[in-house]
CSV table of C-alpha atoms and ligand atoms in Angstrom, one decimal:
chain,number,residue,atom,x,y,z
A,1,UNK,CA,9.6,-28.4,7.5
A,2,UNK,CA,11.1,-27.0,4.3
A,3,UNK,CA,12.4,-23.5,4.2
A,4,UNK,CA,9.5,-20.8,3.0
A,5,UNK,CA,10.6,-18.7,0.1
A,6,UNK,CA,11.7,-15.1,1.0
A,7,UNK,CA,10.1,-11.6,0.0
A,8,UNK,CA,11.4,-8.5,1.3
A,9,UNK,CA,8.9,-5.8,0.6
A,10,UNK,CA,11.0,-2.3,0.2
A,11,UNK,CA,8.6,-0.5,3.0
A,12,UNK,CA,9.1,1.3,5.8
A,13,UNK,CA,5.7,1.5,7.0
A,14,UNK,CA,5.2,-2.1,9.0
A,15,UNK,CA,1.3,-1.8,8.2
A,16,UNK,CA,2.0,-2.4,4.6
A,17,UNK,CA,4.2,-5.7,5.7
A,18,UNK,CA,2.1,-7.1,7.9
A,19,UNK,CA,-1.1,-6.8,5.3
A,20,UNK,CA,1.0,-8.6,3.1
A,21,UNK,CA,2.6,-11.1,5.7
A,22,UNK,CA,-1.2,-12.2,6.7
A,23,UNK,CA,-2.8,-12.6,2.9
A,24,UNK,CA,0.0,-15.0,2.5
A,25,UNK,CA,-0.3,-16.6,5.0
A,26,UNK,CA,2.2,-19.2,5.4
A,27,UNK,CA,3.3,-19.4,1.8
A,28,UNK,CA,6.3,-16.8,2.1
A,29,UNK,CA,8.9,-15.2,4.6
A,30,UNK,CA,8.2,-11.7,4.7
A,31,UNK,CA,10.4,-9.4,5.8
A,32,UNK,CA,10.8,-5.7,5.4
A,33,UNK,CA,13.2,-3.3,5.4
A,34,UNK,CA,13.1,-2.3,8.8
A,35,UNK,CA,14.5,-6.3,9.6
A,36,UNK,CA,17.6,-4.7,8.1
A,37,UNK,CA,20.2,-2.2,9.6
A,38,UNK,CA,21.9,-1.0,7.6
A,39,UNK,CA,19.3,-0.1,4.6
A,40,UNK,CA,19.0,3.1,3.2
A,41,UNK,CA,15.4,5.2,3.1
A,42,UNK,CA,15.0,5.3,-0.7
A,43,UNK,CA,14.0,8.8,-1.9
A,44,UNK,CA,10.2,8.8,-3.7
A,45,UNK,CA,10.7,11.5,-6.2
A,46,UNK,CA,8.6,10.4,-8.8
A,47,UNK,CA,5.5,11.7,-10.0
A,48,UNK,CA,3.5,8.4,-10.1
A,49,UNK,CA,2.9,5.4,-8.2
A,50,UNK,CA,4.8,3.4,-10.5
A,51,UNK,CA,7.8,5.3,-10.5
A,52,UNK,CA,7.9,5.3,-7.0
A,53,UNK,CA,7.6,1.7,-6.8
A,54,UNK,CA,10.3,1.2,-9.3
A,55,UNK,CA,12.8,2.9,-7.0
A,56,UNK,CA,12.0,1.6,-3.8
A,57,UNK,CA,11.9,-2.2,-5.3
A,58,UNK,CA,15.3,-1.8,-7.7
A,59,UNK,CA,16.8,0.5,-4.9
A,60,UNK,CA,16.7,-2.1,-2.3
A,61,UNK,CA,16.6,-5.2,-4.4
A,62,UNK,CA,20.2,-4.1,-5.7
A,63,UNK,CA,21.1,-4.4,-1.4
A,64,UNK,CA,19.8,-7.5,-0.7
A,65,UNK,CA,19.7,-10.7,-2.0
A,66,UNK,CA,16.2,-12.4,-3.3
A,67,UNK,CA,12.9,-11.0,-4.8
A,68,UNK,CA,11.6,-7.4,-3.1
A,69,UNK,CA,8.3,-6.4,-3.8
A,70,UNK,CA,7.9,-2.2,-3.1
A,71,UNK,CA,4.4,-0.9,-2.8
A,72,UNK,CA,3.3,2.1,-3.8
A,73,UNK,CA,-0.2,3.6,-2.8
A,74,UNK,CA,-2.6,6.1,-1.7
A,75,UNK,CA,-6.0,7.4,-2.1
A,76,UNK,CA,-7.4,9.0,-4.5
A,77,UNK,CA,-10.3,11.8,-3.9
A,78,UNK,CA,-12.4,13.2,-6.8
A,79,UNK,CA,-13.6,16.5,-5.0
A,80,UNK,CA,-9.8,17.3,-4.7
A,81,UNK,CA,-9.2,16.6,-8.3
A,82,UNK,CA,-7.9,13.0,-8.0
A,83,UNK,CA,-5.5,14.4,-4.7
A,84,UNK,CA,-3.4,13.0,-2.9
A,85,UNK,CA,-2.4,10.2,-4.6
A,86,UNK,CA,0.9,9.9,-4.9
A,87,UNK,CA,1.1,12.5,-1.8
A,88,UNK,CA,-0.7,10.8,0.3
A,89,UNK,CA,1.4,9.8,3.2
A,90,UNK,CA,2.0,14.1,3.6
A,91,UNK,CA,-0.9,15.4,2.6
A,92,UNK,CA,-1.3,16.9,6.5
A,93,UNK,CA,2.3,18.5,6.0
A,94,UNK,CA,4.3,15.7,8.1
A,95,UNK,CA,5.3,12.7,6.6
A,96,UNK,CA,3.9,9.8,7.4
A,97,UNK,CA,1.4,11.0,10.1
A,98,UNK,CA,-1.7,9.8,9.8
A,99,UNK,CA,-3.6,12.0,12.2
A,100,UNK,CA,-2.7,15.2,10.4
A,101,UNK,CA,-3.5,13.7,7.2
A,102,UNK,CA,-6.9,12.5,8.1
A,103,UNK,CA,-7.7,15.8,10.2
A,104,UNK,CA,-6.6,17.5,6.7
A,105,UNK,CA,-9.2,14.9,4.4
A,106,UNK,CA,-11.9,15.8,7.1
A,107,UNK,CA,-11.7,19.9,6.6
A,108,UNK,CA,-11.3,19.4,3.0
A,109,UNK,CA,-14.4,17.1,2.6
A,110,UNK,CA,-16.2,19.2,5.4
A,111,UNK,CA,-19.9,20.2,3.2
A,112,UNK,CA,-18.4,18.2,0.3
A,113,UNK,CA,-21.6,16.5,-1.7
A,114,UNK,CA,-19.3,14.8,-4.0
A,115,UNK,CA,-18.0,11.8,-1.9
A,116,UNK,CA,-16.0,9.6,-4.2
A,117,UNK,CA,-12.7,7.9,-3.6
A,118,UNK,CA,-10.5,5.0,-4.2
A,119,UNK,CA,-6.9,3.1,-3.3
A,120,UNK,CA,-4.6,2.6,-5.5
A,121,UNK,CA,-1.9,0.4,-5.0
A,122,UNK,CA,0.9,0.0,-7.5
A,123,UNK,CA,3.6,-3.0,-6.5
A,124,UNK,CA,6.8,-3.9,-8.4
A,125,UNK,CA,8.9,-7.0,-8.2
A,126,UNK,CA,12.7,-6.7,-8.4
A,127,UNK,CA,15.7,-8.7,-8.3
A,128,UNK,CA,19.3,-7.8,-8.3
A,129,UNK,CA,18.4,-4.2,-9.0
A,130,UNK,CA,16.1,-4.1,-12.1
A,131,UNK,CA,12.4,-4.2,-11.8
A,132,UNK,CA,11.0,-7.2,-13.2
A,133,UNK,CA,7.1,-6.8,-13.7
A,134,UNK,CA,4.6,-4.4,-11.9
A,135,UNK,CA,1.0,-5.2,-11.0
A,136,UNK,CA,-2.0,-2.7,-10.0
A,137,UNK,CA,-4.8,-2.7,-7.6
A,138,UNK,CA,-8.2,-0.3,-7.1
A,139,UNK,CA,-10.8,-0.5,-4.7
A,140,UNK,CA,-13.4,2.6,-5.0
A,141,UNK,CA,-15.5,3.6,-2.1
A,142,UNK,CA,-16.9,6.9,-0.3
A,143,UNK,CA,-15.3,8.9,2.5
A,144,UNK,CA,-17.1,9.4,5.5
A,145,UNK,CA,-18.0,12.9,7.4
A,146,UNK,CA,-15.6,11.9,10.3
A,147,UNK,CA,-13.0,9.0,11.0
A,148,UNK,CA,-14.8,5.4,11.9
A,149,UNK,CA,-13.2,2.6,13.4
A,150,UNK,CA,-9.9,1.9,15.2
A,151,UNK,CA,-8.7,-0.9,12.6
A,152,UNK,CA,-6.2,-0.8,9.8
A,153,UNK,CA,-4.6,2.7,8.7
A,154,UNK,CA,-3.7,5.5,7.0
A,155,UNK,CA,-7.0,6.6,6.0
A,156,UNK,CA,-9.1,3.6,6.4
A,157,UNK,CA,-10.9,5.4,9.5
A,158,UNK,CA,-12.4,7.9,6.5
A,159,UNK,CA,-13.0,5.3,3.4
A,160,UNK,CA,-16.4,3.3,2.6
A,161,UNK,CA,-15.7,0.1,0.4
A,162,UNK,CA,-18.4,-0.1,-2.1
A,163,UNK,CA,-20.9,-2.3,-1.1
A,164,UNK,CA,-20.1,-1.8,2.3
A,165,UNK,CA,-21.8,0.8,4.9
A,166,UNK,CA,-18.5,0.7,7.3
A,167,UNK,CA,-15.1,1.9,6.9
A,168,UNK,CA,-12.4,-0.4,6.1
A,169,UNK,CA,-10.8,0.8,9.8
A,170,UNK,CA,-14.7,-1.1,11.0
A,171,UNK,CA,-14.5,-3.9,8.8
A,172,UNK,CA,-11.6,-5.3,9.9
A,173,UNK,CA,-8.2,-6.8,8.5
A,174,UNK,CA,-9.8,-10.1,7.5
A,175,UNK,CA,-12.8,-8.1,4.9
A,176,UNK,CA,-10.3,-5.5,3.8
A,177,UNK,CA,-7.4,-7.8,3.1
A,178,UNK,CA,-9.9,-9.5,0.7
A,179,UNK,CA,-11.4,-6.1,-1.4
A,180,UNK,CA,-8.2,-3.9,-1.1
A,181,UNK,CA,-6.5,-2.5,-3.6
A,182,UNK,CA,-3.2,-3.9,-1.6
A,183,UNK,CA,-5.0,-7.7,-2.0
A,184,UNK,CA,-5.6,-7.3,-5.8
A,185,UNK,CA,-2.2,-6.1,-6.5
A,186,UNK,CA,-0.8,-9.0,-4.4
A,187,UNK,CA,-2.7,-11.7,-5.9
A,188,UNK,CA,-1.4,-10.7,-8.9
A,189,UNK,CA,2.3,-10.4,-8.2
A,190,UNK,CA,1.7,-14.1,-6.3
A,191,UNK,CA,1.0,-15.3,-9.5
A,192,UNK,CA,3.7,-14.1,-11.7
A,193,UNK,CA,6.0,-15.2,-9.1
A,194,UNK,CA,4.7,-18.8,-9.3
A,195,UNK,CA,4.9,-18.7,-12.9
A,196,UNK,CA,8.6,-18.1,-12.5
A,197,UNK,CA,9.3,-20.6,-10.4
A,198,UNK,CA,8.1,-23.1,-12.8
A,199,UNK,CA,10.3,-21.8,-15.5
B,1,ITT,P1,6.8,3.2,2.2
B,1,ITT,O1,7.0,4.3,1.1
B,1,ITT,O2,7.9,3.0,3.1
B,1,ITT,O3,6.2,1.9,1.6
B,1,ITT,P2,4.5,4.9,3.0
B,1,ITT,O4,3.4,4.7,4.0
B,1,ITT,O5,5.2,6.2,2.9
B,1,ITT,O6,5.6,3.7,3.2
B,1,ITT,P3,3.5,5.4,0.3
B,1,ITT,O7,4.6,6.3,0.0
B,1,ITT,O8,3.1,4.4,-0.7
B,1,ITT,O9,3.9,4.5,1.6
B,1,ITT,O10,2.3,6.2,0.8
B,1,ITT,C1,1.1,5.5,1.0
B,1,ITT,C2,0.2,6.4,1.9
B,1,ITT,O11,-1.2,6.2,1.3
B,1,ITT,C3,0.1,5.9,3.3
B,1,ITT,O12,1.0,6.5,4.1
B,1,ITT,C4,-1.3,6.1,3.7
B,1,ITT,O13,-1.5,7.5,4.0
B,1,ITT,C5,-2.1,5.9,2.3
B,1,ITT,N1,-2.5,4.5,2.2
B,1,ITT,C6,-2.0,3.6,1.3
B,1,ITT,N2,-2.6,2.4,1.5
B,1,ITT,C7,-3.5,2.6,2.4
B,1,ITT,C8,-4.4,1.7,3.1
B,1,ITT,O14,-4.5,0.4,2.8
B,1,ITT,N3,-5.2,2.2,4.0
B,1,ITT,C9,-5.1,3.5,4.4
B,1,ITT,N4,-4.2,4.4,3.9
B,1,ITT,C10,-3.4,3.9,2.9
């Protein structure tokens, strides 16, 4: 069987990698970072999602060898002004914990009329330390009164897909991994990396 080529996505959160290690399927290796010791945690102390990408993908890429995609994301809530965004992973006040930052959507949302949301997902391809091309996705949707579903996420117990009456947490990995805003971005970035190897 001949060797798959390798992507090392610059994540530390192993839901990220394994969305992306089932939409491609058996096309690419993927790894993350936590298949690697001795990797450092790459501060995020940009203001967007693109500057974040940037570091994690040129801060790891210039560690290990081959392509690393980073992934930037979060959701985006027009009654809080377009919040979290790009603070979305401690918008409960704890890093990365995804019960405090749902509990916190839920009371901010709680007699809310104005519903709308959407993911945004910003990825970046580097190599060798310098980021080579960047690639957005958006999915827009509605969050719910109270979490749904034991599938997926981050918040995709509280987020409606448009044209869907189910969270993305009900729907499953197989629906969500087609609308996402992590599936557009990676289509994308599948394609520019195809183009390359052609060159
Ligand atoms: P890395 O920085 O290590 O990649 P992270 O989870 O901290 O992991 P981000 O800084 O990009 O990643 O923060 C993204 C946060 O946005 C994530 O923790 C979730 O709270 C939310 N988020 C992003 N994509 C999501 C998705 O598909 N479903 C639900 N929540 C998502």
């Amino acid at each position: 069987m001949p060797t798959l080529p390798r992507l090392i996505v610059a994540t530390r959160n192993p839901h990220k990698s394994s969305e992306i290690r089932a939409m491609l399927g058996d096309t690419w290796e993927v790894l993350d970072v936590n298949d690697f010791a001795q990797l450092p945690v790459i501060e995020e102390t940009g203001h967007t999602f693109l500057e974040n990408a940037r570091l994690k993908a040129q801060g790891i890429s210039r560690l290990v060898a081959g392509w690393v995609l980073a992934d930037d994301s979060g959701l985006e809530v027009d009654a809080l002004g377009g919040g979290p965004g790009v603070w979305s992973s401690s918008f409960g006040g704890e890093e990365g914990n995804h019960a405090k930052n749902n509990a916190r959507l839920v009371s901010a949302m709680r007699g809310q009329a104005v519903r709308g949301a959407r993911f945004r997902c910003t990825m970046v391809l580097a190599k060798a330390g310098i980021a080579q091309a960047d690639f957005c996705g958006t999915v827009e949707g509605r969050i719910t009164d109270e979490p749904q579903g034991e599938g997926g996420f981050g918040y995709d117990p509280l987020f409606i897909p448009d044209g869907y009456q189910l969270t993305f947490a009900e729907l499953g990995q197989n629906i969500k991994n087609r609308l996402s805003h992590r599936a557009q971005a990676l289509t994308q970035a599948v394609g520019w990396l195809a183009g390359q190897a052609q060159n």
